[in-house]
Amino acid sequence: FDAAEDNQMLLLGNLRIVMKSAVFILALNSIINYSDNFIYSFTLTSSACVLILCLIYFSKPAFFSAIRYLFVTIIHIFLVLLNLAEGLITGNYVYFFLQLIISIFIFDFSEQRKLAFAYFCTIISTAAVFLFAETHSSLQGMTDAQERFGFSFNLIFSVSFICLLTWAILRRNFNNRIQLDNKQKFLYTVFNTSLDAVFIVNTSTNCIEDSNVNSLQIFNAAEISVFK
């Protein structure tokens, strides 16, 4: 029973959900930007959408670590450029908070350095936006009504999306954990009901890590530490 491999598959599944959700948001924003003739915003959202679609295509276990880093990097660069293009008034910076929530689901808490990298990107990107982005965009002609719509849309959509994404991932993780627990119970049941002595050996150290119940009876051992 490889718990590390199962945990990686769980995180990979979370990452795929997050990336597909990001594509949906970017595609929706691309349609809105195209209809409003916001050339810079449309270029940014459509480009980010294509890049993340490529990451989804290559989201295999072998590329898992690299895909996570690339996704986090692409999202933060995109958000910085989008805030510079549209200005602070549209409220695109609220998606940085969404990115913080996402990091919890695509990085394990034991991966402290990788999680720190994601948080560092968010902090630096947020600081860069508030330092260099204009309140009102000078790159794109936006009316007051469009700016108000942009802010309301981003605020409501980001909060709603956080709730839905958190619910979806937690529900999926809960179901997967139940399956993993059942798998582990089955394997340990088979392990301990074997009539032979069964030992689990660490091939790196050549040391016995565990043994079944019958091994103790066969060798008249009081506990597993005798074999170690």
PDB file of C-alpha atoms in Angstrom:
ATOM      1  CA  PHE A   1       0.000   0.000   0.000  1.00  0.00           C
ATOM      2  CA  ASP A   2       1.799   3.131  -1.277  1.00  0.00           C
ATOM      3  CA  ALA A   3       0.301   6.039   0.668  1.00  0.00           C
ATOM      4  CA  ALA A   4       2.657   8.585  -0.940  1.00  0.00           C
ATOM      5  CA  GLU A   5       1.603   7.598  -4.462  1.00  0.00           C
ATOM      6  CA  ASP A   6      -2.088   7.688  -3.532  1.00  0.00           C
ATOM      7  CA  ASN A   7      -1.647  11.122  -1.953  1.00  0.00           C
ATOM      8  CA  GLN A   8       0.039  12.385  -5.130  1.00  0.00           C
ATOM      9  CA  MET A   9      -2.849  11.119  -7.233  1.00  0.00           C
ATOM     10  CA  LEU A  10      -5.249  12.892  -4.879  1.00  0.00           C
ATOM     11  CA  LEU A  11      -3.376  16.187  -5.273  1.00  0.00           C
ATOM     12  CA  LEU A  12      -3.153  15.683  -9.042  1.00  0.00           C
ATOM     13  CA  GLY A  13      -6.919  15.252  -9.181  1.00  0.00           C
ATOM     14  CA  ASN A  14      -7.349  18.476  -7.198  1.00  0.00           C
ATOM     15  CA  LEU A  15      -4.975  20.265  -9.555  1.00  0.00           C
ATOM     16  CA  ARG A  16      -6.951  19.127 -12.595  1.00  0.00           C
ATOM     17  CA  ILE A  17     -10.202  20.408 -11.055  1.00  0.00           C
ATOM     18  CA  VAL A  18      -8.558  23.756 -10.304  1.00  0.00           C
ATOM     19  CA  MET A  19      -7.081  24.099 -13.801  1.00  0.00           C
ATOM     20  CA  LYS A  20     -10.369  23.200 -15.513  1.00  0.00           C
ATOM     21  CA  SER A  21     -12.122  25.753 -13.308  1.00  0.00           C
ATOM     22  CA  ALA A  22      -9.504  28.359 -14.226  1.00  0.00           C
ATOM     23  CA  VAL A  23     -10.086  27.657 -17.925  1.00  0.00           C
ATOM     24  CA  PHE A  24     -13.830  28.202 -17.424  1.00  0.00           C
ATOM     25  CA  ILE A  25     -13.232  31.563 -15.684  1.00  0.00           C
ATOM     26  CA  LEU A  26     -10.725  32.688 -18.315  1.00  0.00           C
ATOM     27  CA  ALA A  27     -12.963  31.625 -21.208  1.00  0.00           C
ATOM     28  CA  LEU A  28     -15.913  33.508 -19.703  1.00  0.00           C
ATOM     29  CA  ASN A  29     -13.777  36.620 -19.185  1.00  0.00           C
ATOM     30  CA  SER A  30     -12.422  36.333 -22.737  1.00  0.00           C
ATOM     31  CA  ILE A  31     -15.972  36.427 -24.122  1.00  0.00           C
ATOM     32  CA  ILE A  32     -16.828  39.484 -22.007  1.00  0.00           C
ATOM     33  CA  ASN A  33     -13.595  41.264 -22.957  1.00  0.00           C
ATOM     34  CA  TYR A  34     -14.091  40.517 -26.636  1.00  0.00           C
ATOM     35  CA  SER A  35     -17.668  41.833 -26.588  1.00  0.00           C
ATOM     36  CA  ASP A  36     -16.488  45.034 -24.829  1.00  0.00           C
ATOM     37  CA  ASN A  37     -13.556  45.384 -27.248  1.00  0.00           C
ATOM     38  CA  PHE A  38     -10.944  45.279 -24.466  1.00  0.00           C
ATOM     39  CA  ILE A  39      -8.026  44.154 -26.629  1.00  0.00           C
ATOM     40  CA  TYR A  40      -5.389  43.909 -23.888  1.00  0.00           C
ATOM     41  CA  SER A  41      -7.671  42.060 -21.472  1.00  0.00           C
ATOM     42  CA  PHE A  42      -8.861  39.691 -24.207  1.00  0.00           C
ATOM     43  CA  THR A  43      -5.271  38.925 -25.244  1.00  0.00           C
ATOM     44  CA  LEU A  44      -4.264  38.163 -21.654  1.00  0.00           C
ATOM     45  CA  THR A  45      -7.272  36.004 -20.732  1.00  0.00           C
ATOM     46  CA  SER A  46      -7.269  34.032 -23.992  1.00  0.00           C
ATOM     47  CA  SER A  47      -3.491  33.447 -23.816  1.00  0.00           C
ATOM     48  CA  ALA A  48      -3.698  32.252 -20.198  1.00  0.00           C
ATOM     49  CA  CYS A  49      -6.616  29.996 -21.160  1.00  0.00           C
ATOM     50  CA  VAL A  50      -4.571  28.338 -23.927  1.00  0.00           C
ATOM     51  CA  LEU A  51      -1.532  27.890 -21.662  1.00  0.00           C
ATOM     52  CA  ILE A  52      -3.568  26.237 -18.915  1.00  0.00           C
ATOM     53  CA  LEU A  53      -5.265  23.968 -21.459  1.00  0.00           C
ATOM     54  CA  CYS A  54      -1.761  22.813 -22.433  1.00  0.00           C
ATOM     55  CA  LEU A  55      -0.976  22.145 -18.756  1.00  0.00           C
ATOM     56  CA  ILE A  56      -4.162  20.073 -18.437  1.00  0.00           C
ATOM     57  CA  TYR A  57      -3.100  18.021 -21.455  1.00  0.00           C
ATOM     58  CA  PHE A  58       0.297  17.295 -19.865  1.00  0.00           C
ATOM     59  CA  SER A  59      -1.058  16.791 -16.323  1.00  0.00           C
ATOM     60  CA  LYS A  60       0.344  13.292 -15.877  1.00  0.00           C
ATOM     61  CA  PRO A  61       1.901  11.884 -12.688  1.00  0.00           C
ATOM     62  CA  ALA A  62       5.382  12.124 -14.233  1.00  0.00           C
ATOM     63  CA  PHE A  63       5.032  15.892 -14.750  1.00  0.00           C
ATOM     64  CA  PHE A  64       3.004  16.599 -11.604  1.00  0.00           C
ATOM     65  CA  SER A  65       5.567  18.724  -9.769  1.00  0.00           C
ATOM     66  CA  ALA A  66       6.501  20.793 -12.827  1.00  0.00           C
ATOM     67  CA  ILE A  67       2.842  21.344 -13.779  1.00  0.00           C
ATOM     68  CA  ARG A  68       2.068  22.735 -10.321  1.00  0.00           C
ATOM     69  CA  TYR A  69       4.944  25.220 -10.465  1.00  0.00           C
ATOM     70  CA  LEU A  70       4.021  26.297 -14.002  1.00  0.00           C
ATOM     71  CA  PHE A  71       0.346  26.728 -13.114  1.00  0.00           C
ATOM     72  CA  VAL A  72       1.107  28.877 -10.064  1.00  0.00           C
ATOM     73  CA  THR A  73       3.597  30.976 -12.053  1.00  0.00           C
ATOM     74  CA  ILE A  74       1.271  31.486 -15.038  1.00  0.00           C
ATOM     75  CA  ILE A  75      -1.690  32.484 -12.850  1.00  0.00           C
ATOM     76  CA  HIS A  76       0.300  35.066 -10.885  1.00  0.00           C
ATOM     77  CA  ILE A  77       1.916  36.619 -13.967  1.00  0.00           C
ATOM     78  CA  PHE A  78      -1.497  36.758 -15.636  1.00  0.00           C
ATOM     79  CA  LEU A  79      -3.150  38.431 -12.622  1.00  0.00           C
ATOM     80  CA  VAL A  80      -0.404  41.055 -12.362  1.00  0.00           C
ATOM     81  CA  LEU A  81      -0.655  41.923 -16.072  1.00  0.00           C
ATOM     82  CA  LEU A  82      -4.466  41.959 -15.978  1.00  0.00           C
ATOM     83  CA  ASN A  83      -4.493  44.379 -13.038  1.00  0.00           C
ATOM     84  CA  LEU A  84      -2.006  46.604 -14.852  1.00  0.00           C
ATOM     85  CA  ALA A  85      -4.161  46.520 -17.991  1.00  0.00           C
ATOM     86  CA  GLU A  86      -7.545  47.129 -16.351  1.00  0.00           C
ATOM     87  CA  GLY A  87      -6.605  49.115 -13.243  1.00  0.00           C
ATOM     88  CA  LEU A  88      -7.388  48.499  -9.586  1.00  0.00           C
ATOM     89  CA  ILE A  89     -10.930  49.799  -9.970  1.00  0.00           C
ATOM     90  CA  THR A  90     -12.088  46.554 -11.624  1.00  0.00           C
ATOM     91  CA  GLY A  91     -11.057  44.503  -8.572  1.00  0.00           C
ATOM     92  CA  ASN A  92      -9.132  41.732 -10.315  1.00  0.00           C
ATOM     93  CA  TYR A  93      -6.849  41.600  -7.288  1.00  0.00           C
ATOM     94  CA  VAL A  94      -9.553  39.658  -5.380  1.00  0.00           C
ATOM     95  CA  TYR A  95      -8.431  36.568  -7.312  1.00  0.00           C
ATOM     96  CA  PHE A  96      -5.187  36.575  -5.320  1.00  0.00           C
ATOM     97  CA  PHE A  97      -7.235  35.447  -2.322  1.00  0.00           C
ATOM     98  CA  LEU A  98      -8.692  32.673  -4.480  1.00  0.00           C
ATOM     99  CA  GLN A  99      -5.129  31.639  -5.322  1.00  0.00           C
ATOM    100  CA  LEU A 100      -4.317  31.316  -1.612  1.00  0.00           C
ATOM    101  CA  ILE A 101      -7.263  28.952  -1.152  1.00  0.00           C
ATOM    102  CA  ILE A 102      -6.268  26.954  -4.228  1.00  0.00           C
ATOM    103  CA  SER A 103      -2.727  26.443  -2.898  1.00  0.00           C
ATOM    104  CA  ILE A 104      -4.136  24.569   0.100  1.00  0.00           C
ATOM    105  CA  PHE A 105      -5.667  21.955  -2.204  1.00  0.00           C
ATOM    106  CA  ILE A 106      -2.843  21.450  -4.701  1.00  0.00           C
ATOM    107  CA  PHE A 107       0.036  21.344  -2.181  1.00  0.00           C
ATOM    108  CA  ASP A 108       0.330  19.016   0.788  1.00  0.00           C
ATOM    109  CA  PHE A 109       1.063  20.634   4.154  1.00  0.00           C
ATOM    110  CA  SER A 110       4.163  18.436   4.415  1.00  0.00           C
ATOM    111  CA  GLU A 111       5.524  20.156   1.283  1.00  0.00           C
ATOM    112  CA  GLN A 112       6.433  23.298   3.185  1.00  0.00           C
ATOM    113  CA  ARG A 113       8.901  24.709   0.649  1.00  0.00           C
ATOM    114  CA  LYS A 114       6.535  24.255  -2.280  1.00  0.00           C
ATOM    115  CA  LEU A 115       3.647  25.755  -0.334  1.00  0.00           C
ATOM    116  CA  ALA A 116       5.895  28.645   0.705  1.00  0.00           C
ATOM    117  CA  PHE A 117       6.731  29.217  -2.977  1.00  0.00           C
ATOM    118  CA  ALA A 118       3.022  29.560  -3.828  1.00  0.00           C
ATOM    119  CA  TYR A 119       2.405  31.967  -0.936  1.00  0.00           C
ATOM    120  CA  PHE A 120       5.534  33.952  -1.798  1.00  0.00           C
ATOM    121  CA  CYS A 121       4.305  34.374  -5.396  1.00  0.00           C
ATOM    122  CA  THR A 122       0.931  35.605  -4.130  1.00  0.00           C
ATOM    123  CA  ILE A 123       2.452  38.113  -1.698  1.00  0.00           C
ATOM    124  CA  ILE A 124       4.941  39.500  -4.242  1.00  0.00           C
ATOM    125  CA  SER A 125       2.311  39.679  -7.000  1.00  0.00           C
ATOM    126  CA  THR A 126      -0.211  41.439  -4.749  1.00  0.00           C
ATOM    127  CA  ALA A 127       2.427  43.947  -3.642  1.00  0.00           C
ATOM    128  CA  ALA A 128       3.453  44.603  -7.258  1.00  0.00           C
ATOM    129  CA  VAL A 129      -0.155  45.225  -8.279  1.00  0.00           C
ATOM    130  CA  PHE A 130      -0.845  47.777  -5.535  1.00  0.00           C
ATOM    131  CA  LEU A 131       2.503  49.491  -6.130  1.00  0.00           C
ATOM    132  CA  PHE A 132       2.441  49.781  -9.917  1.00  0.00           C
ATOM    133  CA  ALA A 133      -1.152  49.389 -11.140  1.00  0.00           C
ATOM    134  CA  GLU A 134      -3.194  52.518 -11.822  1.00  0.00           C
ATOM    135  CA  THR A 135      -6.575  53.028 -10.208  1.00  0.00           C
ATOM    136  CA  HIS A 136      -8.135  53.682 -13.623  1.00  0.00           C
ATOM    137  CA  SER A 137      -6.674  52.025 -16.688  1.00  0.00           C
ATOM    138  CA  SER A 138      -4.905  54.294 -19.175  1.00  0.00           C
ATOM    139  CA  LEU A 139      -4.425  51.397 -21.619  1.00  0.00           C
ATOM    140  CA  GLN A 140      -8.101  50.659 -22.247  1.00  0.00           C
ATOM    141  CA  GLY A 141     -10.948  53.120 -22.436  1.00  0.00           C
ATOM    142  CA  MET A 142     -13.393  51.909 -19.777  1.00  0.00           C
ATOM    143  CA  THR A 143     -16.535  53.766 -18.793  1.00  0.00           C
ATOM    144  CA  ASP A 144     -17.628  54.141 -15.168  1.00  0.00           C
ATOM    145  CA  ALA A 145     -20.396  51.618 -15.762  1.00  0.00           C
ATOM    146  CA  GLN A 146     -17.912  49.060 -17.151  1.00  0.00           C
ATOM    147  CA  GLU A 147     -15.566  49.594 -14.204  1.00  0.00           C
ATOM    148  CA  ARG A 148     -18.422  49.119 -11.714  1.00  0.00           C
ATOM    149  CA  PHE A 149     -19.598  46.010 -13.557  1.00  0.00           C
ATOM    150  CA  GLY A 150     -16.051  44.628 -13.579  1.00  0.00           C
ATOM    151  CA  PHE A 151     -15.615  45.146  -9.843  1.00  0.00           C
ATOM    152  CA  SER A 152     -19.030  43.679  -8.952  1.00  0.00           C
ATOM    153  CA  PHE A 153     -18.555  40.730 -11.298  1.00  0.00           C
ATOM    154  CA  ASN A 154     -15.073  39.891  -9.977  1.00  0.00           C
ATOM    155  CA  LEU A 155     -16.088  40.222  -6.322  1.00  0.00           C
ATOM    156  CA  ILE A 156     -19.291  38.179  -6.540  1.00  0.00           C
ATOM    157  CA  PHE A 157     -17.834  35.604  -8.926  1.00  0.00           C
ATOM    158  CA  SER A 158     -14.653  35.056  -6.881  1.00  0.00           C
ATOM    159  CA  VAL A 159     -16.535  34.581  -3.586  1.00  0.00           C
ATOM    160  CA  SER A 160     -19.082  32.233  -5.199  1.00  0.00           C
ATOM    161  CA  PHE A 161     -16.329  30.345  -6.962  1.00  0.00           C
ATOM    162  CA  ILE A 162     -14.320  29.898  -3.744  1.00  0.00           C
ATOM    163  CA  CYS A 163     -17.369  28.338  -2.059  1.00  0.00           C
ATOM    164  CA  LEU A 164     -18.171  26.016  -4.982  1.00  0.00           C
ATOM    165  CA  LEU A 165     -14.560  24.981  -5.591  1.00  0.00           C
ATOM    166  CA  THR A 166     -13.935  24.308  -1.892  1.00  0.00           C
ATOM    167  CA  TRP A 167     -17.110  22.220  -1.652  1.00  0.00           C
ATOM    168  CA  ALA A 168     -16.270  20.227  -4.806  1.00  0.00           C
ATOM    169  CA  ILE A 169     -12.691  19.464  -3.778  1.00  0.00           C
ATOM    170  CA  LEU A 170     -13.548  18.635  -0.151  1.00  0.00           C
ATOM    171  CA  ARG A 171     -16.321  16.300  -1.321  1.00  0.00           C
ATOM    172  CA  ARG A 172     -13.974  14.596  -3.775  1.00  0.00           C
ATOM    173  CA  ASN A 173     -11.204  14.286  -1.174  1.00  0.00           C
ATOM    174  CA  PHE A 174     -13.636  12.851   1.381  1.00  0.00           C
ATOM    175  CA  ASN A 175     -14.807  10.167  -1.065  1.00  0.00           C
ATOM    176  CA  ASN A 176     -11.226   9.369  -2.063  1.00  0.00           C
ATOM    177  CA  ARG A 177     -10.132   9.095   1.567  1.00  0.00           C
ATOM    178  CA  ILE A 178     -12.928   6.602   2.230  1.00  0.00           C
ATOM    179  CA  GLN A 179     -11.786   4.531  -0.757  1.00  0.00           C
ATOM    180  CA  LEU A 180      -8.151   4.680   0.394  1.00  0.00           C
ATOM    181  CA  ASP A 181      -9.100   3.667   3.941  1.00  0.00           C
ATOM    182  CA  ASN A 182     -11.122   0.729   2.620  1.00  0.00           C
ATOM    183  CA  LYS A 183      -8.223  -0.278   0.397  1.00  0.00           C
ATOM    184  CA  GLN A 184      -5.812  -0.113   3.327  1.00  0.00           C
ATOM    185  CA  LYS A 185      -8.148  -2.139   5.574  1.00  0.00           C
ATOM    186  CA  PHE A 186      -8.487  -4.799   2.872  1.00  0.00           C
ATOM    187  CA  LEU A 187      -4.735  -5.057   2.362  1.00  0.00           C
ATOM    188  CA  TYR A 188      -4.046  -5.305   6.086  1.00  0.00           C
ATOM    189  CA  THR A 189      -6.781  -7.936   6.448  1.00  0.00           C
ATOM    190  CA  VAL A 190      -5.160 -10.063   3.734  1.00  0.00           C
ATOM    191  CA  PHE A 191      -1.762  -9.382   5.278  1.00  0.00           C
ATOM    192  CA  ASN A 192      -2.748 -10.533   8.767  1.00  0.00           C
ATOM    193  CA  THR A 193      -4.940 -13.501   7.771  1.00  0.00           C
ATOM    194  CA  SER A 194      -2.159 -15.192   5.801  1.00  0.00           C
ATOM    195  CA  LEU A 195      -1.206 -18.585   7.310  1.00  0.00           C
ATOM    196  CA  ASP A 196       2.454 -17.967   6.464  1.00  0.00           C
ATOM    197  CA  ALA A 197       4.886 -15.587   8.074  1.00  0.00           C
ATOM    198  CA  VAL A 198       4.965 -12.436   5.975  1.00  0.00           C
ATOM    199  CA  PHE A 199       7.625  -9.759   6.380  1.00  0.00           C
ATOM    200  CA  ILE A 200       7.832  -6.294   4.845  1.00  0.00           C
ATOM    201  CA  VAL A 201      11.464  -5.484   4.100  1.00  0.00           C
ATOM    202  CA  ASN A 202      12.910  -2.071   3.306  1.00  0.00           C
ATOM    203  CA  THR A 203      15.023  -2.765   0.227  1.00  0.00           C
ATOM    204  CA  SER A 204      17.188   0.300   0.870  1.00  0.00           C
ATOM    205  CA  THR A 205      18.283  -0.748   4.371  1.00  0.00           C
ATOM    206  CA  ASN A 206      17.486  -4.484   4.157  1.00  0.00           C
ATOM    207  CA  CYS A 207      15.684  -4.128   7.483  1.00  0.00           C
ATOM    208  CA  ILE A 208      12.324  -5.641   8.409  1.00  0.00           C
ATOM    209  CA  GLU A 209       9.766  -2.862   8.772  1.00  0.00           C
ATOM    210  CA  ASP A 210       6.678  -4.920   9.617  1.00  0.00           C
ATOM    211  CA  SER A 211       5.334  -8.464   9.880  1.00  0.00           C
ATOM    212  CA  ASN A 212       1.973 -10.139  10.122  1.00  0.00           C
ATOM    213  CA  VAL A 213       0.430 -11.729  13.207  1.00  0.00           C
ATOM    214  CA  ASN A 214       1.290 -15.307  12.205  1.00  0.00           C
ATOM    215  CA  SER A 215       5.000 -14.484  11.962  1.00  0.00           C
ATOM    216  CA  LEU A 216       5.008 -13.750  15.691  1.00  0.00           C
ATOM    217  CA  GLN A 217       3.322 -17.065  16.460  1.00  0.00           C
ATOM    218  CA  ILE A 218       5.513 -19.117  14.115  1.00  0.00           C
ATOM    219  CA  PHE A 219       8.769 -17.697  15.531  1.00  0.00           C
ATOM    220  CA  ASN A 220       7.488 -17.404  19.104  1.00  0.00           C
ATOM    221  CA  ALA A 221       8.186 -13.691  19.104  1.00  0.00           C
ATOM    222  CA  ALA A 222       6.488 -11.357  21.578  1.00  0.00           C
ATOM    223  CA  GLU A 223       6.581  -8.330  19.287  1.00  0.00           C
ATOM    224  CA  ILE A 224       7.839  -7.219  15.880  1.00  0.00           C
ATOM    225  CA  SER A 225      10.839  -5.408  17.329  1.00  0.00           C
ATOM    226  CA  VAL A 226      12.464  -8.835  17.731  1.00  0.00           C
ATOM    227  CA  PHE A 227      12.876  -9.061  13.953  1.00  0.00           C
ATOM    228  CA  LYS A 228      14.286  -5.572  13.529  1.00  0.00           C
TER     229      LYS A 228
END
